[in-house]
Coordinates of C-alpha atoms (C1' of nucleotides) in Angstrom, one line a residue:
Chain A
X1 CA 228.5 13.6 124.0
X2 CA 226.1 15.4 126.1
X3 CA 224.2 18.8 124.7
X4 CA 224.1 19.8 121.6
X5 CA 226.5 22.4 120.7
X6 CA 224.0 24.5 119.2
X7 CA 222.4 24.7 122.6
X8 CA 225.1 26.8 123.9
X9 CA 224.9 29.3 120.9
X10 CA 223.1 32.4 122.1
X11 CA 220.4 34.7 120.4
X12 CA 218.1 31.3 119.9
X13 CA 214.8 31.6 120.5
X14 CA 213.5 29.4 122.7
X15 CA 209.6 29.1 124.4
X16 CA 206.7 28.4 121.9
X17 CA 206.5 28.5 118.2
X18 CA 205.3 31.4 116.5
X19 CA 203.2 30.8 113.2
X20 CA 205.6 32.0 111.2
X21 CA 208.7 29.5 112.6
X22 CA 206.1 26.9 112.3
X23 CA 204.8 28.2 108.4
X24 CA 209.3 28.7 107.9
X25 CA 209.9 24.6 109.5
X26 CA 207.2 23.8 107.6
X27 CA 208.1 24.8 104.3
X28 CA 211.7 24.0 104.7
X29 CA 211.3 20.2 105.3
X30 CA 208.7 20.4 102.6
X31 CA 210.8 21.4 100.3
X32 CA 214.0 19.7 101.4
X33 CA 213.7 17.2 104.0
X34 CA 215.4 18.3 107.4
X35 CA 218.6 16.4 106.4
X36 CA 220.8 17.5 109.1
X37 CA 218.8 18.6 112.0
X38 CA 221.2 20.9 113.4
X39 CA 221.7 22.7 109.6
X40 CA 217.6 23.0 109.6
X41 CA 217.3 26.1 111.5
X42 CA 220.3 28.0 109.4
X43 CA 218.7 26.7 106.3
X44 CA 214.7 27.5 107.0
X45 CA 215.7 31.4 108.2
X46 CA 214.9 30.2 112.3
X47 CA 216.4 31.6 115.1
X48 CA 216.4 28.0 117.0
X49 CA 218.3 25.0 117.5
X50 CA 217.9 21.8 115.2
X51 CA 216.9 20.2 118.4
X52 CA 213.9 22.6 119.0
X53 CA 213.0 22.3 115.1
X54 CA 212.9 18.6 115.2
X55 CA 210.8 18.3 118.3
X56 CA 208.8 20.8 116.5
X57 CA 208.1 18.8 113.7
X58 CA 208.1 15.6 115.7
X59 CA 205.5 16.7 118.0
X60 CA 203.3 19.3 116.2
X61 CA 203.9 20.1 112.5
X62 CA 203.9 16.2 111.3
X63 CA 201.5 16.1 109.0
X64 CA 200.6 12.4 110.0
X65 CA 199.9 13.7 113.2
X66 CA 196.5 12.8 114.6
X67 CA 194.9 15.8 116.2
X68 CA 192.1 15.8 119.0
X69 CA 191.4 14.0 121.7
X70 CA 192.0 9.9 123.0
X71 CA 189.5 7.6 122.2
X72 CA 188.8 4.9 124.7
X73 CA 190.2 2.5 122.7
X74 CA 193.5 4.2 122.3
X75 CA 193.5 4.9 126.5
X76 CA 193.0 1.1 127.1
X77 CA 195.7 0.0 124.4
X78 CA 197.8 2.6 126.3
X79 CA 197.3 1.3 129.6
X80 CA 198.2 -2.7 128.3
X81 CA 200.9 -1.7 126.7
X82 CA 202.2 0.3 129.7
X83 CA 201.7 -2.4 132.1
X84 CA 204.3 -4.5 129.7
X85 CA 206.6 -1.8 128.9
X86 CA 206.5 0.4 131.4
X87 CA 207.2 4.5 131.5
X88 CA 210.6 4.0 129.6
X89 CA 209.2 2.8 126.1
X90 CA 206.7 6.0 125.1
X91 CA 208.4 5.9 121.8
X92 CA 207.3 1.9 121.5
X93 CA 203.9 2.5 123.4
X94 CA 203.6 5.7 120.6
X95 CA 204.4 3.6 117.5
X96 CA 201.3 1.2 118.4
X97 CA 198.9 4.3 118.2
X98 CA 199.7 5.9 114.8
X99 CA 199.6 9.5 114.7
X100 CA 200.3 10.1 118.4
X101 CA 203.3 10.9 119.6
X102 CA 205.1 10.0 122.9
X103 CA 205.2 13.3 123.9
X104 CA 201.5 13.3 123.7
X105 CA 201.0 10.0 125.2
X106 CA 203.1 10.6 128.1
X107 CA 201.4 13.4 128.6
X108 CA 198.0 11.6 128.5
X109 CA 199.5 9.3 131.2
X110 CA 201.1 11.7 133.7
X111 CA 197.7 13.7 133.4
X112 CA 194.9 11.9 133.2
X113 CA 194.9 7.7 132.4
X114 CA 197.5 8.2 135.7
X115 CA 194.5 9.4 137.8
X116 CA 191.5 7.6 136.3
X117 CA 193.5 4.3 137.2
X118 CA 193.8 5.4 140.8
X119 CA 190.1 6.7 140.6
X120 CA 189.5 3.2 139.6
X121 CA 191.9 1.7 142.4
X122 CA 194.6 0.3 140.2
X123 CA 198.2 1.5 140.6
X124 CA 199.2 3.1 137.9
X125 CA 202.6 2.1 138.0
X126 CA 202.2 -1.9 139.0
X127 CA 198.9 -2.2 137.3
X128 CA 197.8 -3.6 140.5
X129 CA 194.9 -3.4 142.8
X130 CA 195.9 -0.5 144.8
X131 CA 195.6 -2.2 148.3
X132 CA 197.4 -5.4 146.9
X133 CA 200.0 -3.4 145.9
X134 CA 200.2 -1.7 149.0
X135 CA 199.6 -5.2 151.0
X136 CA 202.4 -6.6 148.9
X137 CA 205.0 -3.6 149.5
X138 CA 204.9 -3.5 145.7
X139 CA 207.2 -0.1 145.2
X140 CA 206.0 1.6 142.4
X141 CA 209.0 1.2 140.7
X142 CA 209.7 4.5 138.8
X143 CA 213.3 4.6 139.0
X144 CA 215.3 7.6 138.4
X145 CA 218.5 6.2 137.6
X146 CA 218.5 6.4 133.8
X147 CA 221.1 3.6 133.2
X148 CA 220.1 1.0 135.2
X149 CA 218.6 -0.6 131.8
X150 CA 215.7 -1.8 133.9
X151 CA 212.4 -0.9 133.3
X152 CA 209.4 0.2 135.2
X153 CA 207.5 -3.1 134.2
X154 CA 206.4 -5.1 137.2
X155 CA 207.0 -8.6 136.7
X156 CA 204.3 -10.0 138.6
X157 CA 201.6 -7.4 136.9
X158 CA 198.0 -8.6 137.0
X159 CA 197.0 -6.5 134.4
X160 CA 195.7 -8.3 130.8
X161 CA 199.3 -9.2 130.5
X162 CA 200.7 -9.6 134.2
X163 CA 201.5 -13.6 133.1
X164 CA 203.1 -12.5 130.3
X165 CA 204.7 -9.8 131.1
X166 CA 205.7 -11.9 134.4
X167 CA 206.5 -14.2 132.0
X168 CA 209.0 -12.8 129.9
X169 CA 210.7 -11.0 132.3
X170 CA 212.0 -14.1 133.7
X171 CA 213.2 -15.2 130.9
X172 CA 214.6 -13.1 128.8
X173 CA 216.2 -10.5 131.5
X174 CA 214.0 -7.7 131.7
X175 CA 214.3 -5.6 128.7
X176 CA 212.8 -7.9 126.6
X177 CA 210.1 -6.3 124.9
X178 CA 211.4 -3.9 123.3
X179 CA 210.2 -4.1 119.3
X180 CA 213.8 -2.7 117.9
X181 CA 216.4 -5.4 118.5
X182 CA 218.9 -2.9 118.6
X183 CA 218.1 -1.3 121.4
X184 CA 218.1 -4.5 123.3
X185 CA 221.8 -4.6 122.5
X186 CA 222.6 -1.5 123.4
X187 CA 223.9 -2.0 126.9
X188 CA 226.8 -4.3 124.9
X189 CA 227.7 -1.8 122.1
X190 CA 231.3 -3.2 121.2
X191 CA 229.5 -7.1 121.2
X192 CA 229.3 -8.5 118.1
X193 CA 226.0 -9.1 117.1
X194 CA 224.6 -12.5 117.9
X195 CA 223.9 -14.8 114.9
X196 CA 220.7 -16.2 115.5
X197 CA 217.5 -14.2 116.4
X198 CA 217.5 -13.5 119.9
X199 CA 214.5 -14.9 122.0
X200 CA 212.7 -10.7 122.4
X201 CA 211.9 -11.5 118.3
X202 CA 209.9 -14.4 119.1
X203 CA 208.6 -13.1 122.3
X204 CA 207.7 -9.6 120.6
X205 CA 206.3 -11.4 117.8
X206 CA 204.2 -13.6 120.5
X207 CA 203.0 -10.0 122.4
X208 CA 202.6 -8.0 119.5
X209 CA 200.1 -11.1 117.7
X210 CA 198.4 -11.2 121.3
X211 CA 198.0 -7.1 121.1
X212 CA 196.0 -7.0 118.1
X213 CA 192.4 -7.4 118.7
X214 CA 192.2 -10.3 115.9
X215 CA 194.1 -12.1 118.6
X216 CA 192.0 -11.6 121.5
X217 CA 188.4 -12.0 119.1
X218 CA 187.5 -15.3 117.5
X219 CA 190.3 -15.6 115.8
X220 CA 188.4 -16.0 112.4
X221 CA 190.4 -13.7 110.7
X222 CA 194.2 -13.2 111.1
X223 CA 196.2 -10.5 110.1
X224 CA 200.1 -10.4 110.3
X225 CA 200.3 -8.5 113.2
X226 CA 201.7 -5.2 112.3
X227 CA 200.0 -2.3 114.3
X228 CA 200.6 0.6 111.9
X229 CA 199.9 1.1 108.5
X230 CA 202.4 0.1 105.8
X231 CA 203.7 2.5 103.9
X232 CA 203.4 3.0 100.0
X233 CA 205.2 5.0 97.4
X234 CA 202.8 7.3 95.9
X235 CA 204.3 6.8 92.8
X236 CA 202.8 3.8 92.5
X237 CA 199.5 5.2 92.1
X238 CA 195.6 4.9 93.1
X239 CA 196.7 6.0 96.7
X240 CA 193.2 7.2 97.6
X241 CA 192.0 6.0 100.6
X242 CA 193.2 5.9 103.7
X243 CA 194.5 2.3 103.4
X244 CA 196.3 3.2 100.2
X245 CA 197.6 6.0 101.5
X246 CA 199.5 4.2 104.4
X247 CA 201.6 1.8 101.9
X248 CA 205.4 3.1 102.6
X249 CA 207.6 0.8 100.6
X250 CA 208.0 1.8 96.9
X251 CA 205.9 -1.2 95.2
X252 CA 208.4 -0.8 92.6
X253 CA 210.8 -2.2 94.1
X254 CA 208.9 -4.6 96.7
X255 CA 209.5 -8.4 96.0
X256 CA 206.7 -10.0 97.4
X257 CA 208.1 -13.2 97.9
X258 CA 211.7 -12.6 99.2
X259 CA 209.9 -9.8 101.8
X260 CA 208.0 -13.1 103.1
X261 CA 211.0 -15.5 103.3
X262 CA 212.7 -12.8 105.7
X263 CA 209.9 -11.4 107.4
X264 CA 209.1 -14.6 109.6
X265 CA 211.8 -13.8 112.1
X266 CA 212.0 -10.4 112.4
X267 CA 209.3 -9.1 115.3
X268 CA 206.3 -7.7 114.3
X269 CA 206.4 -4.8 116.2
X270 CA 209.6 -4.7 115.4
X271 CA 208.6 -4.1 111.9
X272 CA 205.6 -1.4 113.0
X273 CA 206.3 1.9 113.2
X274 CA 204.1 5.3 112.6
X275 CA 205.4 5.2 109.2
X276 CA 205.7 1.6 108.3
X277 CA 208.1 -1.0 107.9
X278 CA 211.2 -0.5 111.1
X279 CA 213.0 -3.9 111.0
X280 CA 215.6 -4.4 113.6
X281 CA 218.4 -2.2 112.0
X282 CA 221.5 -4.0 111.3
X283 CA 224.4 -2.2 112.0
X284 CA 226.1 -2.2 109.0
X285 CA 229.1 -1.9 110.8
X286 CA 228.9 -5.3 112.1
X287 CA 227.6 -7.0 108.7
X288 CA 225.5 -9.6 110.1
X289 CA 224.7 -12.5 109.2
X290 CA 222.4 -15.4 110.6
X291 CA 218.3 -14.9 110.6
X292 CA 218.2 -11.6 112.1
X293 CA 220.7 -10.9 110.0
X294 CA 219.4 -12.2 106.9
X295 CA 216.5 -10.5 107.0
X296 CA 218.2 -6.9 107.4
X297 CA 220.8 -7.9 105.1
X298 CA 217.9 -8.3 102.7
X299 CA 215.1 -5.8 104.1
X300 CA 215.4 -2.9 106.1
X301 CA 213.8 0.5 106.5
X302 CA 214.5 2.7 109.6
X303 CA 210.4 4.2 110.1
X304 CA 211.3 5.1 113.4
X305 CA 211.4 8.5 112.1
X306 CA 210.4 9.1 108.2
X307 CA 213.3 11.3 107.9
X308 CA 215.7 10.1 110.4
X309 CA 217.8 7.8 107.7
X310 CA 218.4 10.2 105.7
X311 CA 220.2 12.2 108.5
X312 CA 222.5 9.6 109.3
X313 CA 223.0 8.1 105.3
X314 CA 224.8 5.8 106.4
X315 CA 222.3 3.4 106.9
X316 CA 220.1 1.5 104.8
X317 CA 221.6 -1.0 102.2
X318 CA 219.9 -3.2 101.4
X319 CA 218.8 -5.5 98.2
X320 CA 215.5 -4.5 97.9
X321 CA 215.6 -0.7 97.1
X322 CA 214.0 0.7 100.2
X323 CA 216.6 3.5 100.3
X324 CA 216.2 5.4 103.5
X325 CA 217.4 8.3 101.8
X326 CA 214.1 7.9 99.6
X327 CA 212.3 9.7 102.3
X328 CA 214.5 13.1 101.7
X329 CA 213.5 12.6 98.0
X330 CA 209.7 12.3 99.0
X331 CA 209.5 15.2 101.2
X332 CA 211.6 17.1 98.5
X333 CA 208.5 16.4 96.3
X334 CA 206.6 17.2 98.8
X335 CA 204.6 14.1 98.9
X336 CA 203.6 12.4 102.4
X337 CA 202.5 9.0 102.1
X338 CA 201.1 9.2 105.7
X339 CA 198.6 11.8 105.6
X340 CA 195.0 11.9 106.2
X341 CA 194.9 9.5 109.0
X342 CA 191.3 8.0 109.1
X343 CA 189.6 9.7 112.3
X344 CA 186.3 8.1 112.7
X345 CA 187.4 4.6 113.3
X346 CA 188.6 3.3 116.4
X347 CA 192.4 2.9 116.8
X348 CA 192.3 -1.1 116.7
X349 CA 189.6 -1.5 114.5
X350 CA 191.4 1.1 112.1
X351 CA 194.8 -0.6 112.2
X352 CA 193.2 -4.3 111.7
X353 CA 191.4 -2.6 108.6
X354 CA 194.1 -1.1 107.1
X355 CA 196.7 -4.6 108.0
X356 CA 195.2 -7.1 106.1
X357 CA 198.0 -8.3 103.9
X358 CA 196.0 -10.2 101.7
X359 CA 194.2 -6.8 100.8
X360 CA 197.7 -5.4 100.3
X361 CA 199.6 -8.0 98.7
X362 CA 198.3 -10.9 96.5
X363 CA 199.2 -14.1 96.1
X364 CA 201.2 -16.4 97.9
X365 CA 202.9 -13.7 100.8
X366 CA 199.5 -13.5 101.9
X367 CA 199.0 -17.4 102.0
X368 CA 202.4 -17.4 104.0
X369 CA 201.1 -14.0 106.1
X370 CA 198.4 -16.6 107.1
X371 CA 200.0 -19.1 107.8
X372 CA 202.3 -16.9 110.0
X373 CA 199.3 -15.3 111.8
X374 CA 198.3 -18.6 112.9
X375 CA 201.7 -19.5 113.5
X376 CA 202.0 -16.4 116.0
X377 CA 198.8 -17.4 117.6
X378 CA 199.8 -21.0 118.1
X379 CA 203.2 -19.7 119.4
X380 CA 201.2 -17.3 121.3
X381 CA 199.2 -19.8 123.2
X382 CA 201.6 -22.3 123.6
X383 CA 203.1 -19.7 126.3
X384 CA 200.0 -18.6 127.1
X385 CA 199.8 -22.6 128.6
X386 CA 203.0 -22.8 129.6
X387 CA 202.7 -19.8 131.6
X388 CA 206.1 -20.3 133.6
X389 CA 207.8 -22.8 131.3
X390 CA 209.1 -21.1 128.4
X391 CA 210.5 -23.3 125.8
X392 CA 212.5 -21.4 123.3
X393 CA 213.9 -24.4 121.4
X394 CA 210.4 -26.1 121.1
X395 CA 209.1 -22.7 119.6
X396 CA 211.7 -22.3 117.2
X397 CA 211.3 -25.7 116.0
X398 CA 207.8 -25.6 115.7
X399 CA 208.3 -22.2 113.6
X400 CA 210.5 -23.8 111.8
X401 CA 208.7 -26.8 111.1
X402 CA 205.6 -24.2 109.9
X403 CA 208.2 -23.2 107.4
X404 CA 208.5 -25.8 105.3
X405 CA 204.9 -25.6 103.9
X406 CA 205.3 -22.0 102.9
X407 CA 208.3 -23.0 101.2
X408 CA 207.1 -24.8 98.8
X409 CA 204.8 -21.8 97.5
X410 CA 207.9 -19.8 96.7
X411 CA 209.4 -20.1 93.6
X412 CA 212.6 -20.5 95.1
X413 CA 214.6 -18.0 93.9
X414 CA 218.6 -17.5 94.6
X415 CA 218.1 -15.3 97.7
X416 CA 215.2 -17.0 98.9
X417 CA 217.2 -20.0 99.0
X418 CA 219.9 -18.4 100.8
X419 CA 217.8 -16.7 103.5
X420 CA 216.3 -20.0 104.3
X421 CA 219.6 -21.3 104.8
X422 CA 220.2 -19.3 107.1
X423 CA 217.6 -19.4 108.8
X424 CA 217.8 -22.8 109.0
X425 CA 221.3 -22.8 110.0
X426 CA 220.6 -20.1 112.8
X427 CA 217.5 -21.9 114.1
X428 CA 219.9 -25.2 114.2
X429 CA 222.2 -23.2 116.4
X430 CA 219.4 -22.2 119.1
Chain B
dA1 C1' 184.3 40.0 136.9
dA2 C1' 188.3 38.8 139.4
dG3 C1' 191.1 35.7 141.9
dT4 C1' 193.0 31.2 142.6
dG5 C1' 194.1 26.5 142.3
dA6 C1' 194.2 22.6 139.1
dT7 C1' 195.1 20.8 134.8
dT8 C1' 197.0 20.4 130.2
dC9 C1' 200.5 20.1 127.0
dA10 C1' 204.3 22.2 124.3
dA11 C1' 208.8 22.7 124.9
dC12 C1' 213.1 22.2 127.3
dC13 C1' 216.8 19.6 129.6
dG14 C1' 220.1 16.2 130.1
dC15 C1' 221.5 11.9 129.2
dG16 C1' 222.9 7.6 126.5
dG17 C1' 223.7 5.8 122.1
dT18 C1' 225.4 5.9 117.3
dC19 C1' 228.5 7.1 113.9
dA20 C1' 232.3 9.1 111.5
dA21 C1' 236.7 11.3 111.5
Chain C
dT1 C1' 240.8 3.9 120.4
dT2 C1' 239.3 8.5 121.2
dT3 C1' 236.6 12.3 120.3
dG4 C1' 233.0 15.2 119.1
dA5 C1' 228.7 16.0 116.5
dC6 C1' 224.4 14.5 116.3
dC7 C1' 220.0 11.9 117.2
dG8 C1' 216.4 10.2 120.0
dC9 C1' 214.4 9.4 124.3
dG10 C1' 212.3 10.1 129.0
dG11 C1' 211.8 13.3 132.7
dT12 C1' 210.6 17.8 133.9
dT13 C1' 209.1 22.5 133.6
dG14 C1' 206.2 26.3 133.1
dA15 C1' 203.0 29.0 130.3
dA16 C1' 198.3 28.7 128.9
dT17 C1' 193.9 27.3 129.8
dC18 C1' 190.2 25.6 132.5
dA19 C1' 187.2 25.2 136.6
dC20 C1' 185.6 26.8 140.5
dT21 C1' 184.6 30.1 144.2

DNA sequence: AAGTGATTCAACCGCGGTCAA
DNA sequence: TTTGACCGCGGTTGAATCACT
């Protein structure tokens, strides 16, 4: 654990990239995919370490990557989604704002959204007035200790999601916001995981519906609340606008309706990721079962990083053919499914655009995408109301109960059947 | 034009987590 | 169960750039 080993080998350069180490990278993961991060630099002719060549392409040499400066719209989506998940989720704050990278959003905070909130007489850090905050001895509370597992999210923030945020907190223990349910069991590695769908999936899926501006507008139109762009295979052709061309999963292989019987409990944000789909990764290790379960058993795709499964390979079964490995082959074509990022729109208005399902996918997953829209609204403003009196079991029941509608538009295949059982079963259990 | 302080941002560092042997 | 390689993340650093005098 610790360093890397190739961080103690000498003779690596180490300071910025030259054109040429960025033209070498560049062309190696191209061509191959990195694969192995640490075998990158050998492979592409680079005198660095694997670490310095992914941060590399990470940060600069993606070719998703948005260039140029923050819109005001991005800043403010930054901000709310700081005052929930504080300084320790820039990767989670970075997958709402597609083509940004934490590194670049952090930055953005520490340099400038940092001082124009004090300019402004908020506290950065509590999202407070600053003289309430002071008044109320409100600590910033950047802590330094790195495995505490707390995060720097004030509970009783006043910002557009203090409640909420205050909210949660409470009751879920701190950490609950976190979009990958993984990492919310990560302080408990050797635990098995838990059979049902923990409460952060609902509550995610509650935050994330609130987040998108369909939420927070009239509500006339509702979109499943994924903030990035799916992904598409280009394979499956006319990819030639910019909502085409941010379609990950290969349509050959996507089953409408079973993706729509075991999307409904996995978190939305869960789900969104700079390069599509990220459902809560099962650990394979621990074969799950139960709704989270089900729905990785049947459905997942790690788009935390579009290469990053196919470093590991161990991950990624699953019955629908999203092979993480697919990514390695895609580069090794040379084919990025999430370039050309539209600049001219507005971050929100651009990822509401480019989410409608029912533009995406016909037919009755966008009926049951509706009806899940307004069932994360409803569940959304039933906490909303509650404010302080979180009722897990009535939420779960009243999903459940929205359920039985959509059923009935499936054509009930096996696996359908035996998702909903267990879903069923799992909700039973909460 | 030169000097200096402030700001920005790419890159590094170190840690925790995951996974496989 | 232990160990080590590796990945990914957040905090920090420092060179480059900007703004001002």
């Amino acid at each position: 654990m610790g360093r890397h080993s190739c961080c103690y080998k000498q003779k690596l350069r180490k300071g910025l990239w030259s054109p040429e180490e960025d033209e070498k990278l560049m062309n190696h993961i191209t061509k191959h995919g990195h694969g192995c991060w640490s075998s990158v630099p050998k492979l592409a002719g680079l005198q660095r370490c694997g670490k310095s060549c992914r941060l590399r392409w990470i940060n600069y040499l993606r070719p998703d990557l948005k260039r140029g400066a923050f819109s005001q719209e991005e800043e403010d989506l930054i901000i709310e989604l700081h005052a929930v998940l504080g300084n320790r989720r820039w990767s989670q704050i970075a997958a709402q704002l597609p083509g940004r990278t934490d590194n670049e959003i952090k930055n953005l905070w520490n340099s400038c959204i940092k001082k124009k909130l004090r300019q402004k007489g908020i506290d950065p850090n509590t999202h407070k007035p600053l003289a309430e905050a002071d008044r109320s001895g409100a600590a910033p509370t950047i802590s330094t200790e790195r495995t505490s597992g707390s995060s720097d999210v004030n509970p009783s923030s006043t910002g557009a999601l203090g409640n909420l945020s205050h909210l949660l907190s409470e009751t879920a223990q701190s950490s609950m916001l976190l979009p990958v349910y993984e990492k919310n069991h990560s302080e408990t590695p050797n635990l098995a995981r838990p059979k049902v769908p923990p409460k952060e999936l609902f509550l995610d899926q509650i935050t994330s519906t609130c987040r998108s501006s369909t939420c927070r507008s009239s509500g006339q139109t509702l979109y499943f609340p994924f903030q990035q762009p799916l992904g598409y295979s280009s394979e499956s052709g006319n990819g030639d606008g910019a909502s085409m061309n941010s379609l990950w999963f290969n349509q050959n292989d996507f089953n409408c309706s079973t993706i729509s019987t075991v999307m409904p409990p996995v978190s939305p944000s869960a789900l969104s990721t700079p390069m599509g789909l990220n459902v809560p990764p099962d650990n394979p290790r621990h074969g799950g079962t139960g709704v989270g379960s089900a729905s990785v058993d049947s459905f997942y795709w790690d788009g935390t990083n579009p290469c990053s499964s196919s470093s590991t390979g161990s991950r990624g079964s699953n019955s629908l053919g999203f092979e993480p490995q697919s990514t390695s082959s895609i580069l090794e074509n040379s084919v990025f499914p999430w370039t050309d990022i539209v600049q001219e729109k507005d971050t929100r208005a651009r990822l509401v655009e480019e989410l409608k399902w029912p533009d995406l996918l016909h037919g009755t997953f966008a009926e049951t995408t509706i009806a899940m829209q307004n069932q994360s609204q409803s569940l959304y403003d039933d906490v909303i109301k509650a404010e302080s009196q979180f009722n897990m079991e009535g939420i779960c029941a009243s999903w459940y109960q929205n359920q039985q509608p959509q059923q009935q538009l499936q054509a009930a295949p096996d696996m359908y059947d035996k998702d909903l059982q267990r879903m069923q079963l799992s909700f039973e259990n909460i």
